[in-house]
Tab-separated table of C-alpha atoms in Angstrom:
chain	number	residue	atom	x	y	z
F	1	UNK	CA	-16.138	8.853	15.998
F	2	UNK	CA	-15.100	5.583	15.567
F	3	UNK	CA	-16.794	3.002	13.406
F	4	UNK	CA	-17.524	-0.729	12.960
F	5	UNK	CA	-17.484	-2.517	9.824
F	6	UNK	CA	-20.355	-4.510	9.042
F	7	UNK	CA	-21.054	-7.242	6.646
F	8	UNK	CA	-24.471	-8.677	5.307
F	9	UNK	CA	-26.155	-11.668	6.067
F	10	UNK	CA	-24.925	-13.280	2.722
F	11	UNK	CA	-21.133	-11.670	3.869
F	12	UNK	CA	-21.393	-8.386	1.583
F	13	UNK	CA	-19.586	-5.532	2.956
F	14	UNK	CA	-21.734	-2.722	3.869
F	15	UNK	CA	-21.359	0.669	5.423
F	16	UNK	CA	-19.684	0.984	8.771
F	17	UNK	CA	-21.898	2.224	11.748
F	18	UNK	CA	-21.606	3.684	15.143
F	19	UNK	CA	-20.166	1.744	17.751
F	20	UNK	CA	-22.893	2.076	19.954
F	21	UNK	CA	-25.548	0.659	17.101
F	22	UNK	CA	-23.341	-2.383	16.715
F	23	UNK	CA	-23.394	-3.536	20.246
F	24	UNK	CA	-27.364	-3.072	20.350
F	25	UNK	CA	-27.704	-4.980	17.198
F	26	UNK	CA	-25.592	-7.539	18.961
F	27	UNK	CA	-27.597	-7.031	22.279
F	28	UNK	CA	-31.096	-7.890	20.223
F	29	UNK	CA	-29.181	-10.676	18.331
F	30	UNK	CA	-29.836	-9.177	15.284
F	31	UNK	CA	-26.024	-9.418	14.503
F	32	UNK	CA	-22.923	-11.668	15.544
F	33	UNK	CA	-18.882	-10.967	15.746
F	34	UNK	CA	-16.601	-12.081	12.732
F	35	UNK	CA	-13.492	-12.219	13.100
F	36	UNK	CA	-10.955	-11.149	10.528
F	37	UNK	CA	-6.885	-11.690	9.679
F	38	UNK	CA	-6.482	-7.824	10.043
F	39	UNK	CA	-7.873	-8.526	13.660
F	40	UNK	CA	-10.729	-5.552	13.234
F	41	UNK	CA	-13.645	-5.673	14.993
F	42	UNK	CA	-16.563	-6.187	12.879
F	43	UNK	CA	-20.264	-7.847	13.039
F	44	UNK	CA	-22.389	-9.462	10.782
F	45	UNK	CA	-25.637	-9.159	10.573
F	46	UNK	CA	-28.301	-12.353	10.742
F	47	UNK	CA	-31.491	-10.756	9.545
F	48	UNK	CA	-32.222	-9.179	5.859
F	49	UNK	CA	-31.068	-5.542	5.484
F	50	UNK	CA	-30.714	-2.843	2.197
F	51	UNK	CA	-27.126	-3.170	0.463
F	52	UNK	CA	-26.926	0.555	-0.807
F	53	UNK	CA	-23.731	1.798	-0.246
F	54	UNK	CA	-21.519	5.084	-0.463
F	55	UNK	CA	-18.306	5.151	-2.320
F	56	UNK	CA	-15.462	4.232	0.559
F	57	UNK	CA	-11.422	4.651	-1.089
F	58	UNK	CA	-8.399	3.429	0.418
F	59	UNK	CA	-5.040	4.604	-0.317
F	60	UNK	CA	-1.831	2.881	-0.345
F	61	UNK	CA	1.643	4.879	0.262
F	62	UNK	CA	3.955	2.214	-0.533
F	63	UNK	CA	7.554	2.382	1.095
F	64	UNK	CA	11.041	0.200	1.029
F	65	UNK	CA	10.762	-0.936	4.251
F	66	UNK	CA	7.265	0.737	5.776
F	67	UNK	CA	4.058	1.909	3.744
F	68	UNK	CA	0.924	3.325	5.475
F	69	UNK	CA	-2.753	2.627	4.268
F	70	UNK	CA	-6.068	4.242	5.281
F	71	UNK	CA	-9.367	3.972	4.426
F	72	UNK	CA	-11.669	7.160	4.214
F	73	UNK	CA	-15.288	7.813	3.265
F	74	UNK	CA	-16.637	10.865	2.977
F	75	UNK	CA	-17.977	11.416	6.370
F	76	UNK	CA	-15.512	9.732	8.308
F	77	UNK	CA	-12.011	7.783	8.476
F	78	UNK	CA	-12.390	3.998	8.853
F	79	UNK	CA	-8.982	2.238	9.142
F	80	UNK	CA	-5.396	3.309	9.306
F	81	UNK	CA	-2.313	0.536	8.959
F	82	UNK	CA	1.227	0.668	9.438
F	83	UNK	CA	3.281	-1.764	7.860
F	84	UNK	CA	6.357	-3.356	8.575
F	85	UNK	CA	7.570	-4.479	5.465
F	86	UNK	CA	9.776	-7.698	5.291
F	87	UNK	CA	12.210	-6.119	3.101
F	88	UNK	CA	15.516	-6.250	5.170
F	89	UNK	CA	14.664	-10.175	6.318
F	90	UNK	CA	13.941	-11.211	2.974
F	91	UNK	CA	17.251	-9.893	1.686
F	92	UNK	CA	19.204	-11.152	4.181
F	93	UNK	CA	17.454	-14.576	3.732
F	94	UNK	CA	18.323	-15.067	-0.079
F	95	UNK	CA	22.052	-14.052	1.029
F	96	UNK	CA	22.172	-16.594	3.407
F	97	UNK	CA	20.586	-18.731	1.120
F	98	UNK	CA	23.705	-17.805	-1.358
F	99	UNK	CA	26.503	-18.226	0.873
F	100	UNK	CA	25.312	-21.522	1.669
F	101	UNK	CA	24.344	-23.017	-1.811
F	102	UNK	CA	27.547	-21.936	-2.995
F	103	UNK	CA	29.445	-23.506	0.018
F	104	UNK	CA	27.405	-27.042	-0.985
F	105	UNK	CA	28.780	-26.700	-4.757
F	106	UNK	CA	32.326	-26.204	-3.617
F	107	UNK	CA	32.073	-29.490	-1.227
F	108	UNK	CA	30.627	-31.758	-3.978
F	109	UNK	CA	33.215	-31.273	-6.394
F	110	UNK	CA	36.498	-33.069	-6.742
F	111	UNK	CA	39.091	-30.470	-7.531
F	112	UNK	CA	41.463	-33.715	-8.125
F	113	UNK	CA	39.608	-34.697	-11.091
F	114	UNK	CA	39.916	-32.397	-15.089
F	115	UNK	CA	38.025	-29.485	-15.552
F	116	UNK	CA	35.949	-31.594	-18.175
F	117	UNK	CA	35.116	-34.416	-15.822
F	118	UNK	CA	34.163	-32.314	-12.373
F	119	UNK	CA	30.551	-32.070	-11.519
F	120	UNK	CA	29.923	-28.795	-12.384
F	121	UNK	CA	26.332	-27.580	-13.401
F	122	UNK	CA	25.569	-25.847	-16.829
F	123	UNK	CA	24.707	-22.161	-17.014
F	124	UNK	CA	21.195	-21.849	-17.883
F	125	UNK	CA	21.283	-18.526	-20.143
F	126	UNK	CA	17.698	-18.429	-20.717
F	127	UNK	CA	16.395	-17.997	-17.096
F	128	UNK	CA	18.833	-14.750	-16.776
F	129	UNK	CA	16.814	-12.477	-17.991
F	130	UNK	CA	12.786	-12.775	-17.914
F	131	UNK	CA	10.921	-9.981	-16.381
F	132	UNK	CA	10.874	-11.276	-12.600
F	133	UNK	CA	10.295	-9.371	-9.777
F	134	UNK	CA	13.508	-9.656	-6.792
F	135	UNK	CA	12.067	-11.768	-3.595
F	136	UNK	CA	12.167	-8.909	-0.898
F	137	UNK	CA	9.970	-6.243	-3.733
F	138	UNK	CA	7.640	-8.996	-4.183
F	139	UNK	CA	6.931	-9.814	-0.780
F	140	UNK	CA	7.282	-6.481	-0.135
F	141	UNK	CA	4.075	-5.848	-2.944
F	142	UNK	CA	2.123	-9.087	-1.834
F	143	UNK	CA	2.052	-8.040	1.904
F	144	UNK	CA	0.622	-4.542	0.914
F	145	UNK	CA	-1.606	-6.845	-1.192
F	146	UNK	CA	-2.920	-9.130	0.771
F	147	UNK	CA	-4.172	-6.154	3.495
F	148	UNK	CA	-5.959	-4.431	0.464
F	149	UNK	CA	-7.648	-7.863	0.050
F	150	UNK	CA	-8.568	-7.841	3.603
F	151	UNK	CA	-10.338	-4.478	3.566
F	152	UNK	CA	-11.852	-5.070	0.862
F	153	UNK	CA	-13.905	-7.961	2.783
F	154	UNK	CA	-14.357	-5.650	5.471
F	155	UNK	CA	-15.475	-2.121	3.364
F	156	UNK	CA	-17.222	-1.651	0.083
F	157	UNK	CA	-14.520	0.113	-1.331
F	158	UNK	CA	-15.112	1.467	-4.868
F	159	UNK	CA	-11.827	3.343	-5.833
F	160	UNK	CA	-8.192	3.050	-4.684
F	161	UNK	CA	-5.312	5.632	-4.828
F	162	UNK	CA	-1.694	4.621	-5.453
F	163	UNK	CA	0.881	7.072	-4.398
F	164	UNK	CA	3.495	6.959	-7.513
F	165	UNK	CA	7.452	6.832	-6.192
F	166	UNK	CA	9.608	8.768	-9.033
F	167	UNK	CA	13.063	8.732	-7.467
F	168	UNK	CA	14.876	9.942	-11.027
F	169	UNK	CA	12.446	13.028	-11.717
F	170	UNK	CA	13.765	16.590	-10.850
F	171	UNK	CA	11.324	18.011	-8.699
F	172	UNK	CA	11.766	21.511	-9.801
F	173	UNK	CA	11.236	20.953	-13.839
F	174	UNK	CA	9.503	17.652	-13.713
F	175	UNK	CA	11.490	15.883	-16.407
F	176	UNK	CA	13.375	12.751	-16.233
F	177	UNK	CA	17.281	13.358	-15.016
F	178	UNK	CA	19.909	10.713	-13.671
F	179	UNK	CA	21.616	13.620	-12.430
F	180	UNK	CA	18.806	15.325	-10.548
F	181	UNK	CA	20.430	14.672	-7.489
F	182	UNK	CA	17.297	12.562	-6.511
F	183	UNK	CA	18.766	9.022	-7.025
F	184	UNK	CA	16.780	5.427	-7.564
F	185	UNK	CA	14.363	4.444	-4.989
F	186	UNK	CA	13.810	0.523	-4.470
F	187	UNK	CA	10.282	1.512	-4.152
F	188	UNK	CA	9.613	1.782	-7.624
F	189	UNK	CA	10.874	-1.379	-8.464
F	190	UNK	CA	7.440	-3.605	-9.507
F	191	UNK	CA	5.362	-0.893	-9.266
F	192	UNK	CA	3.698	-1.629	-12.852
F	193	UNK	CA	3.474	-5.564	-11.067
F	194	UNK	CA	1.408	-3.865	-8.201
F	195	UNK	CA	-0.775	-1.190	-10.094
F	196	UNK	CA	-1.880	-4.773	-12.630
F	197	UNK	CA	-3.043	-6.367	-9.303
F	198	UNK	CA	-4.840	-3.563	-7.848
F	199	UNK	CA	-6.985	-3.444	-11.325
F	200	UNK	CA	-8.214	-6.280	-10.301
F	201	UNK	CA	-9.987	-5.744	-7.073
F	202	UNK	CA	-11.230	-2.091	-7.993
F	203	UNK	CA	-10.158	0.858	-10.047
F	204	UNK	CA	-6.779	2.380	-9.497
F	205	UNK	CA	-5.809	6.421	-9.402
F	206	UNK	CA	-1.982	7.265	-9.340
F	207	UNK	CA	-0.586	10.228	-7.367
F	208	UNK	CA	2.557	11.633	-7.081
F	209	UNK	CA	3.431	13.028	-3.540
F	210	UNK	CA	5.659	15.829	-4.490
F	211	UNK	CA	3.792	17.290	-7.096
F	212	UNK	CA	2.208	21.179	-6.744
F	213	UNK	CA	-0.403	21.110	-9.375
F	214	UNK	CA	-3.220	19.775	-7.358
F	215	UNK	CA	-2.516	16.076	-7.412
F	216	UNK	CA	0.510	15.548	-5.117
F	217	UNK	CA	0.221	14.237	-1.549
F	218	UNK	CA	2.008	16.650	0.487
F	219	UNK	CA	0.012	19.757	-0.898
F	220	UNK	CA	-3.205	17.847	0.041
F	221	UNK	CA	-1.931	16.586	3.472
F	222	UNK	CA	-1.023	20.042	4.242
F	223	UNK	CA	-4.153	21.940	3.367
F	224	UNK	CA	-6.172	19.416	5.552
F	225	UNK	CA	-3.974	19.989	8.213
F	226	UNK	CA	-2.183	16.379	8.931
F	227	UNK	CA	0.484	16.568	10.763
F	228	UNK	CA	3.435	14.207	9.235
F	229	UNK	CA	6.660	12.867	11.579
F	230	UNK	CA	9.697	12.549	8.934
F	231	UNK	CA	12.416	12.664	11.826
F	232	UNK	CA	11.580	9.310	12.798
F	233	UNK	CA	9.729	7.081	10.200
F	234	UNK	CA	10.283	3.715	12.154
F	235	UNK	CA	7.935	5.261	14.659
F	236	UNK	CA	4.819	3.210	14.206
F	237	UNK	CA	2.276	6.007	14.219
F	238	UNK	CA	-0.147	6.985	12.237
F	239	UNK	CA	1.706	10.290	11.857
F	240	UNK	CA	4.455	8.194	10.163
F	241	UNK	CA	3.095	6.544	6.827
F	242	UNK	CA	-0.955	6.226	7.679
F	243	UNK	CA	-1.252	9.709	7.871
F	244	UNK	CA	-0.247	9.525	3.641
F	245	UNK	CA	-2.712	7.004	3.392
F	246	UNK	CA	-5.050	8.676	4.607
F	247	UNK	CA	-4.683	11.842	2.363
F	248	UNK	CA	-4.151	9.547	-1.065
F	249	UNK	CA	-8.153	8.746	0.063
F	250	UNK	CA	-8.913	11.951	0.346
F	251	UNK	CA	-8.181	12.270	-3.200
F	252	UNK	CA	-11.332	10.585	-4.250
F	253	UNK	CA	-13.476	13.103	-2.482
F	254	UNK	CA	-11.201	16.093	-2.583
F	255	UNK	CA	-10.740	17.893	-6.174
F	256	UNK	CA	-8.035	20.646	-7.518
F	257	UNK	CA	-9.285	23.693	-9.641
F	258	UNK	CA	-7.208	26.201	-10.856
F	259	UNK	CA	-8.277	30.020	-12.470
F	260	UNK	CA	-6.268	32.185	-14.313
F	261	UNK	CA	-6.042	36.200	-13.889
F	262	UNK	CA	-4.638	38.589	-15.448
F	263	UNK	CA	-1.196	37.813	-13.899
F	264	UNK	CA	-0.794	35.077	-11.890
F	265	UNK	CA	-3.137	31.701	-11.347
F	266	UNK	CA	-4.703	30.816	-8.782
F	267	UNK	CA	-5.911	27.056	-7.288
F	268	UNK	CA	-7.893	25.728	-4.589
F	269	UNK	CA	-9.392	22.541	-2.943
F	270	UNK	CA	-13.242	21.975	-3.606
F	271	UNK	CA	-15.022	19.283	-1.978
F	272	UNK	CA	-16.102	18.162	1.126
F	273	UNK	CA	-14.763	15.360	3.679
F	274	UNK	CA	-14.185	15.041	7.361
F	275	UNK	CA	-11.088	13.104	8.747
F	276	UNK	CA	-11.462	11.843	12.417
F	277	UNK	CA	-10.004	9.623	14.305
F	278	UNK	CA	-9.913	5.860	13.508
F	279	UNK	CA	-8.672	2.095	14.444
F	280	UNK	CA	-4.798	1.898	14.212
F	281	UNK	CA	-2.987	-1.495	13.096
F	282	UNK	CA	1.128	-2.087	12.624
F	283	UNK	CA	1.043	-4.853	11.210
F	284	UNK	CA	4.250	-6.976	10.330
């Protein structure tokens, strides 16, 4: 079942309700529509109320050029996102941006005149090297951001899991190789950068999706029974990239144990959670 957020009458978030309760809050005027950047329907409510709440997590499956949040509690899912990330149009932007700045420099100078005399600009050796991020990762990292910001005014979310991207990691010994065949992902370029700003808005739980010792993504997404599209990841569905999101939630309400016997060991999933159906948003 589908729910609606809802906000206090001093603009706290507060747990989600039923559809049905929100329009007959709205119906007695006990409540009012807010509107919101992410476009969600949500209410606010004009008389005094409780502010208990229930923890709520969101995860974040970051991507190169789409990355898929959801928000789960443990009763119910609350919001999935797709998003389009502006990867490609940043990069071809700043080349753009290249080709023509260097076409300016070649038009100002007068060739005629000696090397010493032209109008050429000093190098500037200490901006080469100073820890910066490259324009399409960071808007890449402040569009995944900004949407965490968002829900954040919308849910009272207490935890947030951050799927880790380890492109240079053989996946059947676990240690770091450059030769593992793997390669280097874009994707964990200013991932420290985004893990320092997620600190700030709640704490922050790292996952790895291929891992099989309890804490990777794919064993969890399979045991709950998510189906995942990885012929077509443009697709914007939530089978795509929110259907990760999703699971990294789980996470917070979902735990790994492991026994040992005499010869082999043996794991399972302990915890309980229920993942419906929810609002959908691609968002570019």
């Amino acid at each position: 079942m589908l729910r609606v957020p809802v906000l206090s009458q001093s603009g706290k978030p507060l747990m989600p309700t039923k559809p049905s309760r929100a329009r007959r809050w709205l119906k007695e005027g006990k409540a009012k529509v807010v509107h919101n950047d992410l476009e969600c329907f949500a209410i606010q409510l004009t008389v005094e109320t409780g502010e208990n709440t229930q923890p709520i997590a969101i995860g974040i499956d970051p991507g190169k050029l789409y990355s898929g949040i959801g928000v789960q509690s443990a009763l119910a899912t609350l919001w999935m996102g797709h998003l389009l990330l502006p990867f490609k149009t940043v990069k071809e932007r700043m080349e753009l941006r290249r080709v023509m700045r260097r076409a300016r420099r070649g038009r100002r100078i007068n060739r005629k005149l000696p090397y010493s005399k032209r109008c050429h600009r000093q190098a500037r050796f200490d901006n080469r090297r100073q820890g910066k991020l490259p324009p399409s990762i960071r808007a890449n990292k402040q569009l995944e951001l900004r949407i965490a910001k968002e829900l954040f005014k919308l849910f009272p979310i207490s935890a947030i899991h951050y799927e880790l991207v380890m492109a240079d990691v053989d996946r059947t010994s676990g240690r770091k190789s450059a030769r593992s065949g793997v390669g280097f992902s874009p994707v964990m370029v200013g991932q420290r950068q985004m893990l320092k700003w997620l600190s700030e808005l709640a704490p922050v739980i790292t996952h790895k999706g291929w891992q099989k010792d309890g804490n990777g993504t794919s064993q969890l997404r399979q045991w709950l029974g998510l189906a995942k599209d990885k012929k077509n990841k443009a697709c914007a569905v939530p089978a795509t990239h929110a259907v990760d999101g999703v699971t990294l939630a789980v996470f917070n309400f979902i735990q790994w144990r492991e026994w040992h016997s005499d010869n082999a060991k043996h794991g399972d999933w302990y915890g309980d959670v229920r993942v419906t159906s929810a609002p959908f948003a691609v968002i570019r």
